[in-house]
Short mmCIF file of C-alpha atoms in Angstrom, two decimals:
data_model
loop_
_atom_site.label_atom_id
_atom_site.label_comp_id
_atom_site.label_asym_id
_atom_site.label_seq_id
_atom_site.Cartn_x
_atom_site.Cartn_y
_atom_site.Cartn_z
CA MET A 139 -12.43 -7.46 -5.73
CA GLU A 140 -12.48 -3.68 -5.43
CA TYR A 141 -15.49 -1.56 -6.13
CA LEU A 142 -16.08 1.95 -7.41
CA ILE A 143 -19.37 3.67 -8.13
CA GLY A 144 -20.34 7.11 -9.34
CA ILE A 145 -23.71 8.79 -9.93
CA GLN A 146 -24.26 12.18 -11.56
CA GLY A 147 -27.10 14.38 -10.37
CA PRO A 148 -28.39 17.71 -11.78
CA ASP A 149 -25.81 19.77 -9.87
CA PHE A 150 -23.54 17.29 -8.13
CA VAL A 151 -21.67 14.00 -8.57
CA LEU A 152 -21.73 11.35 -5.84
CA VAL A 153 -18.90 8.80 -5.73
CA ALA A 154 -18.10 5.90 -3.44
CA ALA A 155 -15.23 3.40 -3.18
CA ASP A 156 -14.58 0.44 -0.91
CA ASN A 157 -11.88 0.68 1.75
CA VAL A 158 -10.10 -2.66 1.61
CA ALA A 159 -6.48 -3.12 0.51
CA VAL A 160 -5.90 -6.76 -0.41
CA SER A 161 -2.91 -9.05 -0.87
CA SER A 162 -3.82 -12.56 -2.11
CA PHE A 163 -6.37 -13.69 0.46
CA LEU A 164 -5.49 -11.24 3.22
CA GLN A 165 -6.90 -7.82 4.07
CA LEU A 166 -3.85 -5.65 4.63
CA LYS A 167 -5.75 -2.48 5.41
CA LYS A 168 -9.39 -1.68 6.16
CA ASP A 169 -9.29 2.09 5.73
CA ASP A 170 -7.62 2.52 2.35
CA ASP A 171 -8.66 5.65 0.44
CA LYS A 172 -8.88 5.01 -3.29
CA MET A 173 -9.80 8.58 -4.24
CA PHE A 174 -7.21 11.09 -5.38
CA LYS A 175 -7.97 14.79 -5.33
CA LEU A 176 -6.81 16.26 -8.64
CA SER A 177 -8.05 19.78 -7.93
CA GLU A 178 -10.67 21.61 -5.85
CA LYS A 179 -13.52 20.07 -7.83
CA ILE A 180 -12.11 16.95 -9.47
CA LEU A 181 -11.68 13.51 -7.92
CA LEU A 182 -10.01 10.51 -9.51
CA LEU A 183 -11.04 7.07 -8.23
CA CYS A 184 -8.52 4.42 -9.18
CA VAL A 185 -8.45 0.62 -8.75
CA GLY A 186 -6.45 -2.12 -10.42
CA GLU A 187 -3.01 -3.67 -10.07
CA ALA A 188 -1.20 -3.16 -6.81
CA GLY A 189 1.48 -0.58 -7.55
CA ASP A 190 0.08 0.82 -10.78
CA THR A 191 -2.91 2.53 -9.14
CA VAL A 192 -1.03 4.84 -6.82
CA GLN A 193 1.79 5.40 -9.28
CA PHE A 194 -0.48 6.42 -12.16
CA ALA A 195 -2.97 8.38 -10.06
CA GLU A 196 -0.24 10.39 -8.33
CA TYR A 197 1.39 11.08 -11.70
CA ILE A 198 -1.88 12.49 -13.06
CA GLN A 199 -2.52 14.37 -9.82
CA LYS A 200 0.86 16.12 -9.89
CA ASN A 201 0.55 16.97 -13.58
CA VAL A 202 -2.88 18.53 -13.13
CA GLN A 203 -1.51 20.62 -10.27
CA LEU A 204 1.50 21.59 -12.39
CA TYR A 205 -0.83 22.80 -15.15
CA LYS A 206 -2.53 25.10 -12.66
CA MET A 207 0.82 26.44 -11.46
CA ARG A 208 2.08 27.08 -14.97
CA ASN A 209 -1.07 28.58 -16.47
CA GLY A 210 -2.86 30.12 -13.53
CA TYR A 211 -6.14 28.30 -14.05
CA GLU A 212 -7.30 24.74 -13.49
CA LEU A 213 -8.02 22.01 -15.99
CA SER A 214 -11.72 21.32 -16.48
CA PRO A 215 -12.97 17.80 -15.63
CA ALA A 216 -13.34 16.99 -19.34
CA ALA A 217 -9.80 18.13 -20.06
CA ALA A 218 -8.42 16.21 -17.07
CA ALA A 219 -10.26 13.07 -18.15
CA ASN A 220 -8.92 13.31 -21.68
CA PHE A 221 -5.41 14.00 -20.39
CA THR A 222 -5.63 10.89 -18.19
CA ARG A 223 -6.92 8.78 -21.04
CA LYS A 224 -4.17 10.00 -23.37
CA ASN A 225 -1.47 9.05 -20.85
CA LEU A 226 -3.01 5.64 -20.29
CA ALA A 227 -3.20 5.07 -24.05
CA GLU A 228 0.45 6.03 -24.54
CA TYR A 229 1.59 3.52 -21.94
CA LEU A 230 -0.80 0.83 -23.18
CA ARG A 231 1.41 -0.28 -26.05
CA SER A 232 4.69 0.15 -24.23
CA ARG A 233 6.71 -2.24 -22.11
CA THR A 234 5.03 -0.96 -18.95
CA PRO A 235 1.28 -0.63 -19.45
CA TYR A 236 -0.75 0.50 -16.44
CA HIS A 237 -3.51 -1.89 -15.47
CA VAL A 238 -5.91 0.56 -13.81
CA ASN A 239 -9.65 1.21 -13.97
CA MET A 240 -10.84 4.67 -13.07
CA LEU A 241 -13.73 7.00 -12.53
CA LEU A 242 -13.15 10.72 -12.82
CA ALA A 243 -15.77 12.92 -11.20
CA GLY A 244 -15.79 16.68 -11.39
CA TYR A 245 -17.79 19.88 -11.38
CA ASP A 246 -17.16 22.44 -14.10
CA ASP A 247 -18.38 25.98 -13.45
CA THR A 248 -19.67 26.32 -17.02
CA ASP A 249 -20.67 22.77 -17.96
CA GLY A 250 -21.86 21.51 -14.58
CA PRO A 251 -21.19 18.09 -13.09
CA GLY A 252 -19.53 15.29 -15.05
CA LEU A 253 -18.67 11.64 -14.46
CA TYR A 254 -16.18 9.91 -16.74
CA TYR A 255 -15.60 6.17 -16.93
CA MET A 256 -12.14 4.93 -17.98
CA ASP A 257 -10.84 1.40 -18.15
CA HIS A 258 -7.44 -0.22 -18.45
CA LEU A 259 -7.66 -0.29 -22.26
CA SER A 260 -7.96 3.51 -22.08
CA SER A 261 -11.53 3.80 -23.25
CA LEU A 262 -13.25 6.96 -22.05
CA VAL A 263 -16.94 7.74 -21.89
CA LYS A 264 -18.99 10.36 -20.08
CA ALA A 265 -21.80 8.57 -18.29
CA PRO A 266 -24.64 9.47 -15.92
CA PHE A 267 -23.67 6.58 -13.65
CA ALA A 268 -20.86 4.01 -13.69
CA ALA A 269 -19.21 1.31 -11.61
CA HIS A 270 -16.02 -0.80 -11.64
CA GLY A 271 -15.20 -4.22 -10.26
CA TYR A 272 -17.14 -7.46 -9.87
CA GLY A 273 -19.64 -5.46 -7.86
CA ALA A 274 -20.53 -3.56 -11.01
CA PHE A 275 -22.26 -6.66 -12.39
CA LEU A 276 -24.49 -6.69 -9.35
CA THR A 277 -25.31 -3.02 -9.19
CA LEU A 278 -25.52 -1.54 -12.69
CA SER A 279 -28.98 -2.97 -13.26
CA ILE A 280 -30.20 -1.26 -10.10
CA LEU A 281 -28.99 2.02 -11.48
CA ASP A 282 -30.50 1.28 -14.90
CA ARG A 283 -33.81 0.66 -13.23
CA TYR A 284 -34.02 3.56 -10.81
CA TYR A 285 -31.87 6.34 -12.20
CA LYS A 286 -33.64 9.44 -13.49
CA PRO A 287 -31.70 12.42 -14.83
CA GLY A 288 -33.25 15.00 -12.51
CA LEU A 289 -32.53 13.43 -9.11
CA PRO A 290 -33.84 15.65 -6.29
CA GLY A 291 -31.17 17.65 -4.53
CA GLU A 292 -32.36 16.79 -1.02
CA PHE A 293 -31.50 13.14 -1.21
CA ARG A 294 -27.88 13.91 -0.86
CA LEU A 295 -28.62 14.67 2.76
CA ILE A 296 -30.40 11.36 3.38
CA CYS A 297 -27.78 9.01 2.10
CA SER A 298 -29.63 5.96 3.34
CA ASP A 299 -32.30 6.48 0.67
CA CYS A 300 -30.06 7.10 -2.28
CA HIS A 301 -29.27 4.76 -5.14
CA CYS A 302 -25.69 4.51 -3.96
CA CYS A 303 -26.99 2.77 -0.85
CA PHE A 304 -29.31 0.43 -2.73
CA CYS A 305 -26.19 -0.66 -4.57
CA LEU A 306 -24.01 -1.07 -1.51
CA HIS A 307 -26.70 -3.08 0.25
CA GLN A 308 -26.97 -5.32 -2.78
CA LEU A 309 -23.25 -5.94 -2.68
CA ASN A 310 -23.59 -6.94 0.92
CA ARG A 311 -26.34 -9.38 0.02
CA ARG A 312 -24.84 -11.10 -3.02
CA PHE A 313 -21.13 -10.50 -3.33
CA ILE A 314 -19.01 -13.28 -1.83
CA LEU A 315 -16.36 -10.91 -0.55
CA ASN A 316 -16.91 -8.84 2.54
CA LEU A 317 -16.57 -5.10 1.85
CA PRO A 318 -17.29 -3.67 5.28
CA SER A 319 -17.08 0.04 4.60
CA PHE A 320 -17.12 2.58 1.79
CA THR A 321 -15.78 6.11 1.52
CA VAL A 322 -18.41 8.43 0.04
CA ARG A 323 -17.72 11.90 -1.37
CA LEU A 324 -19.88 14.47 -3.12
CA ILE A 325 -18.69 17.13 -5.58
CA ASP A 326 -20.78 20.21 -6.29
CA LYS A 327 -20.15 23.85 -7.10
CA GLU A 328 -18.76 24.40 -3.61
CA GLY A 329 -16.15 21.70 -3.99
CA ILE A 330 -15.54 18.21 -2.62
CA HIS A 331 -17.46 17.18 0.51
CA ASP A 332 -16.63 14.15 2.63
CA LEU A 333 -19.79 12.30 3.56
CA GLU A 334 -20.06 9.80 6.35
CA LYS A 335 -18.39 6.43 5.71
CA LEU A 336 -21.04 3.86 4.84
CA SER A 337 -21.04 0.44 6.47
CA PRO A 338 -24.11 -1.31 5.01
CA THR A 339 -25.22 -4.19 7.22
CA LYS A 340 -27.72 -6.86 6.37
CA MET B 125 36.43 16.73 0.88
CA ALA B 126 37.07 13.02 1.24
CA LEU B 127 33.48 12.05 1.93
CA GLU B 128 32.24 13.93 -1.10
CA ASP B 129 34.73 12.11 -3.31
CA VAL B 130 33.68 8.75 -1.89
CA CYS B 131 30.02 9.54 -2.42
CA LYS B 132 30.81 10.83 -5.92
CA SER B 133 28.37 13.64 -5.36
CA ARG B 134 27.67 15.72 -8.40
CA SER B 135 29.24 19.17 -8.78
CA ARG B 136 27.63 21.62 -6.42
CA ALA B 137 26.95 24.29 -9.04
CA LYS B 138 23.34 24.29 -7.93
CA PRO B 139 22.31 24.06 -4.27
CA ALA B 140 21.59 20.48 -3.12
CA SER B 141 17.88 20.07 -3.75
CA LEU B 142 15.62 18.01 -1.59
CA LEU B 143 15.27 15.58 -4.47
CA ASP B 144 18.99 14.79 -4.73
CA PHE B 145 18.71 11.02 -4.54
CA ASP B 146 21.16 8.99 -6.54
CA VAL B 147 19.32 6.08 -8.16
CA PRO B 148 21.90 4.34 -10.34
CA VAL B 149 20.11 1.04 -10.67
CA ALA B 150 17.46 2.24 -13.12
CA GLU B 151 20.14 3.09 -15.69
CA CYS B 152 21.89 -0.23 -15.28
CA LEU B 153 18.57 -1.97 -15.96
CA GLN B 154 18.48 -0.39 -19.42
CA GLU B 155 21.99 -1.57 -20.20
CA ASN B 156 21.47 -5.03 -18.70
CA PRO B 157 17.81 -6.02 -18.81
CA PRO B 158 17.08 -8.96 -16.50
CA ARG B 159 17.91 -12.15 -18.36
CA SER B 160 16.77 -14.76 -15.87
CA GLY B 161 13.40 -15.18 -14.28
CA THR B 162 11.54 -14.43 -17.54
CA PRO B 163 9.23 -16.95 -19.21
CA GLN B 164 11.86 -17.53 -21.90
CA ASN B 165 14.56 -18.17 -19.33
CA PRO B 166 13.09 -19.52 -16.11
CA LEU B 167 15.03 -19.70 -12.85
CA PRO B 168 16.46 -23.12 -11.98
CA PHE B 169 14.26 -23.36 -8.86
CA GLU B 170 11.38 -21.38 -7.48
CA MET B 171 12.52 -18.99 -4.79
CA SER B 172 10.16 -19.38 -1.89
CA HIS B 173 9.36 -16.53 0.45
CA GLY B 174 9.22 -18.30 3.74
CA THR B 175 9.05 -15.93 6.65
CA THR B 176 6.98 -14.60 9.46
CA THR B 177 7.56 -10.95 10.23
CA LEU B 178 5.23 -8.54 11.94
CA ALA B 179 5.08 -4.95 13.12
CA PHE B 180 2.54 -2.91 15.06
CA THR B 181 2.25 0.43 16.80
CA PHE B 182 1.02 0.95 20.34
CA GLN B 183 1.26 3.70 22.94
CA GLY B 184 4.87 2.81 23.74
CA GLY B 185 6.19 2.99 20.18
CA VAL B 186 6.57 0.50 17.36
CA LEU B 187 7.31 -3.17 17.81
CA ALA B 188 8.87 -5.21 15.00
CA ALA B 189 9.44 -8.96 15.21
CA GLY B 190 10.50 -11.75 12.90
CA ASP B 191 11.62 -15.36 12.85
CA THR B 192 15.13 -16.37 11.79
CA ARG B 193 14.70 -19.23 9.36
CA SER B 194 16.04 -18.74 5.85
CA SER B 195 14.74 -21.45 3.52
CA CYS B 196 15.72 -22.44 0.00
CA SER B 197 13.70 -24.96 -2.04
CA GLY B 198 12.49 -27.00 0.89
CA ARG B 199 15.68 -26.86 2.94
CA VAL B 200 16.70 -24.61 5.78
CA SER B 201 19.63 -22.75 4.34
CA CYS B 202 20.27 -20.64 7.43
CA PRO B 203 18.72 -21.08 10.88
CA ASP B 204 19.92 -17.76 12.23
CA ALA B 205 19.20 -15.16 9.61
CA GLU B 206 18.46 -11.58 10.59
CA LYS B 207 15.12 -10.54 9.18
CA VAL B 208 14.68 -7.45 11.31
CA LYS B 209 17.52 -4.98 10.93
CA PRO B 210 17.99 -1.39 11.95
CA ILE B 211 18.41 1.13 9.12
CA HIS B 212 19.30 4.03 11.36
CA SER B 213 18.84 4.97 14.99
CA HIS B 214 15.07 5.50 14.66
CA LEU B 215 14.15 3.16 11.81
CA VAL B 216 13.97 -0.60 11.74
CA ALA B 217 13.02 -2.69 8.72
CA THR B 218 11.66 -6.22 8.54
CA SER B 219 12.33 -8.19 5.40
CA SER B 220 10.45 -10.87 3.55
CA GLY B 221 10.81 -12.24 0.06
CA THR B 222 14.21 -13.01 -1.39
CA SER B 223 16.81 -12.51 1.36
CA ALA B 224 19.52 -11.37 -1.04
CA ASP B 225 17.24 -8.70 -2.50
CA CYS B 226 16.14 -7.54 0.94
CA THR B 227 19.68 -7.29 2.29
CA LEU B 228 20.85 -5.32 -0.75
CA TRP B 229 17.93 -2.91 -0.79
CA LYS B 230 18.10 -2.30 2.95
CA ARG B 231 21.75 -1.32 2.49
CA ILE B 232 20.92 0.94 -0.45
CA LEU B 233 18.12 2.57 1.55
CA ALA B 234 20.41 3.03 4.56
CA ARG B 235 23.01 4.65 2.33
CA GLU B 236 20.55 7.08 0.76
CA LEU B 237 19.01 8.03 4.11
CA ARG B 238 22.45 8.62 5.62
CA LEU B 239 23.50 10.79 2.67
CA TYR B 240 20.31 12.84 3.02
CA GLN B 241 20.99 13.26 6.72
CA LEU B 242 24.57 14.42 6.07
CA ARG B 243 23.53 16.83 3.34
CA HIS B 244 20.50 18.38 5.01
CA GLY B 245 21.14 17.91 8.70
CA ARG B 246 17.92 16.08 9.48
CA ARG B 247 16.54 12.58 9.12
CA VAL B 248 14.02 11.59 6.46
CA SER B 249 10.57 10.80 7.89
CA THR B 250 9.40 7.19 7.92
CA GLY B 251 6.90 7.91 5.15
CA GLY B 252 9.61 9.62 3.14
CA ALA B 253 11.95 6.66 3.54
CA ALA B 254 9.15 4.34 2.42
CA LYS B 255 8.43 6.54 -0.59
CA LEU B 256 12.13 6.55 -1.51
CA LEU B 257 12.34 2.75 -1.30
CA TRP B 258 9.10 2.45 -3.32
CA HIS B 259 10.50 4.75 -5.96
CA MET B 260 13.79 2.84 -6.19
CA LEU B 261 11.98 -0.49 -6.59
CA LEU B 262 9.58 0.72 -9.29
CA PRO B 263 11.86 -0.04 -12.28
CA PHE B 264 12.00 -3.66 -11.13
CA LYS B 265 8.25 -4.22 -11.19
CA GLY B 266 7.49 -7.30 -13.26
CA THR B 267 10.92 -8.86 -12.70
CA LYS B 268 11.64 -11.63 -10.23
CA LEU B 269 12.92 -9.22 -7.61
CA CYS B 270 10.90 -9.72 -4.45
CA VAL B 271 11.15 -7.39 -1.49
CA ALA B 272 8.30 -7.11 1.01
CA THR B 273 9.34 -4.98 3.93
CA THR B 274 7.78 -3.00 6.73
CA LEU B 275 9.60 0.15 7.71
CA CYS B 276 8.99 0.87 11.39
CA GLY B 277 10.18 4.17 12.63
CA TRP B 278 9.76 7.08 14.96
CA ASP B 279 9.96 10.52 13.33
CA GLU B 280 8.75 14.02 14.25
CA SER B 281 5.13 13.01 13.83
CA GLY B 282 5.48 9.98 16.10
CA PRO B 283 5.46 6.25 15.42
CA ALA B 284 4.68 4.98 11.94
CA ILE B 285 4.74 1.73 9.98
CA PHE B 286 4.87 1.57 6.21
CA TYR B 287 4.55 -1.63 4.22
CA VAL B 288 6.51 -1.53 0.95
CA HIS B 289 6.37 -4.30 -1.62
CA SER B 290 8.40 -4.57 -4.81
CA ASP B 291 5.17 -4.99 -6.81
CA GLY B 292 4.62 -1.29 -6.20
CA ARG B 293 2.46 -1.28 -3.11
CA ARG B 294 3.10 1.22 -0.33
CA LEU B 295 0.66 1.29 2.58
CA ARG B 296 0.59 3.03 5.92
CA GLY B 297 -0.99 1.15 8.81
CA THR B 298 -0.90 0.25 12.46
CA LEU B 299 -0.48 -3.51 12.14
CA PHE B 300 1.16 -5.56 9.42
CA SER B 301 2.39 -9.10 9.12
CA VAL B 302 4.30 -10.29 6.07
CA GLY B 303 5.37 -13.69 4.78
CA SER B 304 4.15 -17.25 4.48
CA GLY B 305 3.44 -17.40 8.21
CA SER B 306 1.55 -14.10 8.27
CA PRO B 307 -2.03 -15.50 8.34
CA TYR B 308 -1.19 -17.41 11.53
CA ALA B 309 0.41 -14.33 13.03
CA TYR B 310 -2.56 -12.12 12.06
CA ALA B 311 -4.87 -14.47 13.92
CA VAL B 312 -2.99 -13.92 17.17
CA LEU B 313 -2.34 -10.21 16.64
CA ASP B 314 -5.89 -9.25 15.65
CA GLN B 315 -7.16 -10.58 18.94
CA ALA B 316 -4.49 -9.39 21.29
CA VAL B 317 -3.04 -6.08 20.04
CA GLU B 318 -4.47 -2.96 21.69
CA SER B 319 -3.08 0.54 21.47
CA GLY B 320 -2.96 0.85 25.28
CA MET B 321 -0.58 -2.07 25.81
CA THR B 322 2.62 -1.81 27.78
CA ALA B 323 5.95 -2.70 26.19
CA GLU B 324 6.06 -6.02 28.08
CA GLU B 325 2.59 -6.99 26.91
CA ALA B 326 3.44 -6.01 23.35
CA THR B 327 6.62 -8.09 23.42
CA ARG B 328 4.68 -11.05 24.79
CA VAL B 329 2.03 -10.79 22.06
CA ALA B 330 4.60 -10.44 19.29
CA ARG B 331 6.56 -13.42 20.58
CA GLU B 332 3.38 -15.50 20.80
CA ALA B 333 2.37 -14.54 17.27
CA VAL B 334 5.75 -15.51 15.80
CA TYR B 335 5.76 -18.71 17.87
CA ARG B 336 2.34 -19.82 16.61
CA ALA B 337 3.32 -19.01 13.04
CA THR B 338 6.60 -20.88 13.26
CA HIS B 339 4.78 -23.88 14.64
CA ARG B 340 2.31 -24.08 11.76
CA ASP B 341 4.36 -22.75 8.85
CA ALA B 342 7.15 -25.00 7.62
CA TYR B 343 9.12 -22.10 6.20
CA SER B 344 9.26 -20.13 9.45
CA GLY B 345 11.05 -21.26 12.55
CA ASN B 346 14.13 -21.35 14.74
CA CYS B 347 14.39 -18.14 16.78
CA VAL B 348 12.51 -14.87 17.23
CA ASP B 349 13.97 -11.35 17.10
CA ILE B 350 12.10 -8.42 18.61
CA TYR B 351 12.93 -4.73 18.21
CA LEU B 352 11.16 -1.86 19.95
CA VAL B 353 11.39 1.64 18.43
CA THR B 354 10.63 4.59 20.66
CA SER B 355 11.35 8.30 20.56
CA THR B 356 14.87 7.65 21.84
CA GLY B 357 15.69 5.01 19.23
CA TRP B 358 15.52 1.25 18.82
CA THR B 359 16.24 -1.43 21.43
CA ARG B 360 16.66 -5.12 20.72
CA ARG B 361 15.48 -8.03 22.79
CA GLU B 362 17.86 -10.95 23.00
CA ARG B 363 17.22 -13.59 20.35
CA GLU B 364 15.18 -16.45 21.77
CA ASP B 365 15.07 -20.02 20.51
CA LEU B 366 11.42 -21.00 20.12
CA LYS B 367 12.23 -24.69 20.41
CA GLU B 368 12.36 -24.20 24.21
CA GLU B 369 8.88 -22.69 24.18
CA TYR B 370 7.54 -25.59 22.15
CA TYR B 371 8.86 -28.19 24.60
CA ARG B 372 7.71 -26.14 27.57
CA GLU B 373 4.19 -25.94 26.19
CA ARG B 374 4.14 -29.64 25.37
CA LYS B 375 5.22 -30.48 28.88
CA ASN B 376 2.52 -28.21 30.35
CA ARG B 377 -0.11 -29.79 28.15
CA GLN B 378 0.93 -33.30 29.10
CA GLY B 379 1.04 -32.26 32.76
CA GLY B 380 -2.63 -31.23 32.51
CA THR B 381 -5.15 -33.00 30.32
CA VAL B 382 -3.72 -34.53 27.16
#
């Protein structure tokens, strides 16, 4: 039902998530933000079971901030992703596993941008582009077809031309559920930027 | 001090921290894990969650409304239940789910908020109260405990509504309806609620929404309770029997074209 997408460029990562909070067949909220800011240059996008998402994401968020307070420097995106995966794996075979699917997007000053895909079985992989949800079935082939590693930097300004928007338009065309708007954020060496909310119409 | 003994507050060797919330129930869960309501030991009958409750914010504050029918496996067990109850002077909570669970957890929440107020001299914000309730319900996720409540309050930052569900969900919003009658109520509210409404208009819309839901939903009915929360506190509208409204509307319809 929910949808997450992330695309890594040469010096940025672009991420988008839908805005709907659902309970059985009802939309409870149309402006739900599924992104959690772990640090100045790391975002965690989290979808899955109702209470688990916020509970797990806030737990990771507070621990990453605690690390910075204790040690004086921030965790890198790779370290944060592995920390998240380790926690998920520990809870997986306990009485209270967390059923969450995540994307972690970050910019490291030495290694550059990174996008990490994690699922509820605590698999972790660094990928150039990734998506979660039923919408992923509809949009991954678009990204397979059009993605090239050296995406031009200017496109980030013209969001209507970017691959993210091809994908969101495709969702609008073929997905049975109505996802009226998406939060879009971009992470580069300057930090996290909020882009305009996308409402793809037919 | 007598109150301290009653509250069994821990020794004050360290200053009372902001996080001094007593949550005894999590420990008792470890000693007595839930024995009924599991697949191995199913409940004798399915508890149904028949209710229509709603809450929305507008320029005049927060309005919370609910019906008064308490149902139990297809029967009306109580026609004058109280689904909307004040927690403190500036916080009102609607309840949906299992009535026993809701009553208990509202009392526990009221106790913890009152203790915080006594210890620190100020009230917890609506969001803070919602977070506290969410935190206290977390150990029960996956059990048959069912509490779906909207906390409607006025704090320093103005009016706020938080929806808290025992499955772990906590959402802030401007309009929520909870229960089996909620889709019918949403249909009326989505069309009629505007932020610029007056209190009279808001009361009329809320009453209409509950009325339409009680008409269509078998598990909602009897009377409607409406509470309005403003900066000076909550006020309650007198409980109204919706049966009168039903007959009035039927008579008007028959008076015109059938």
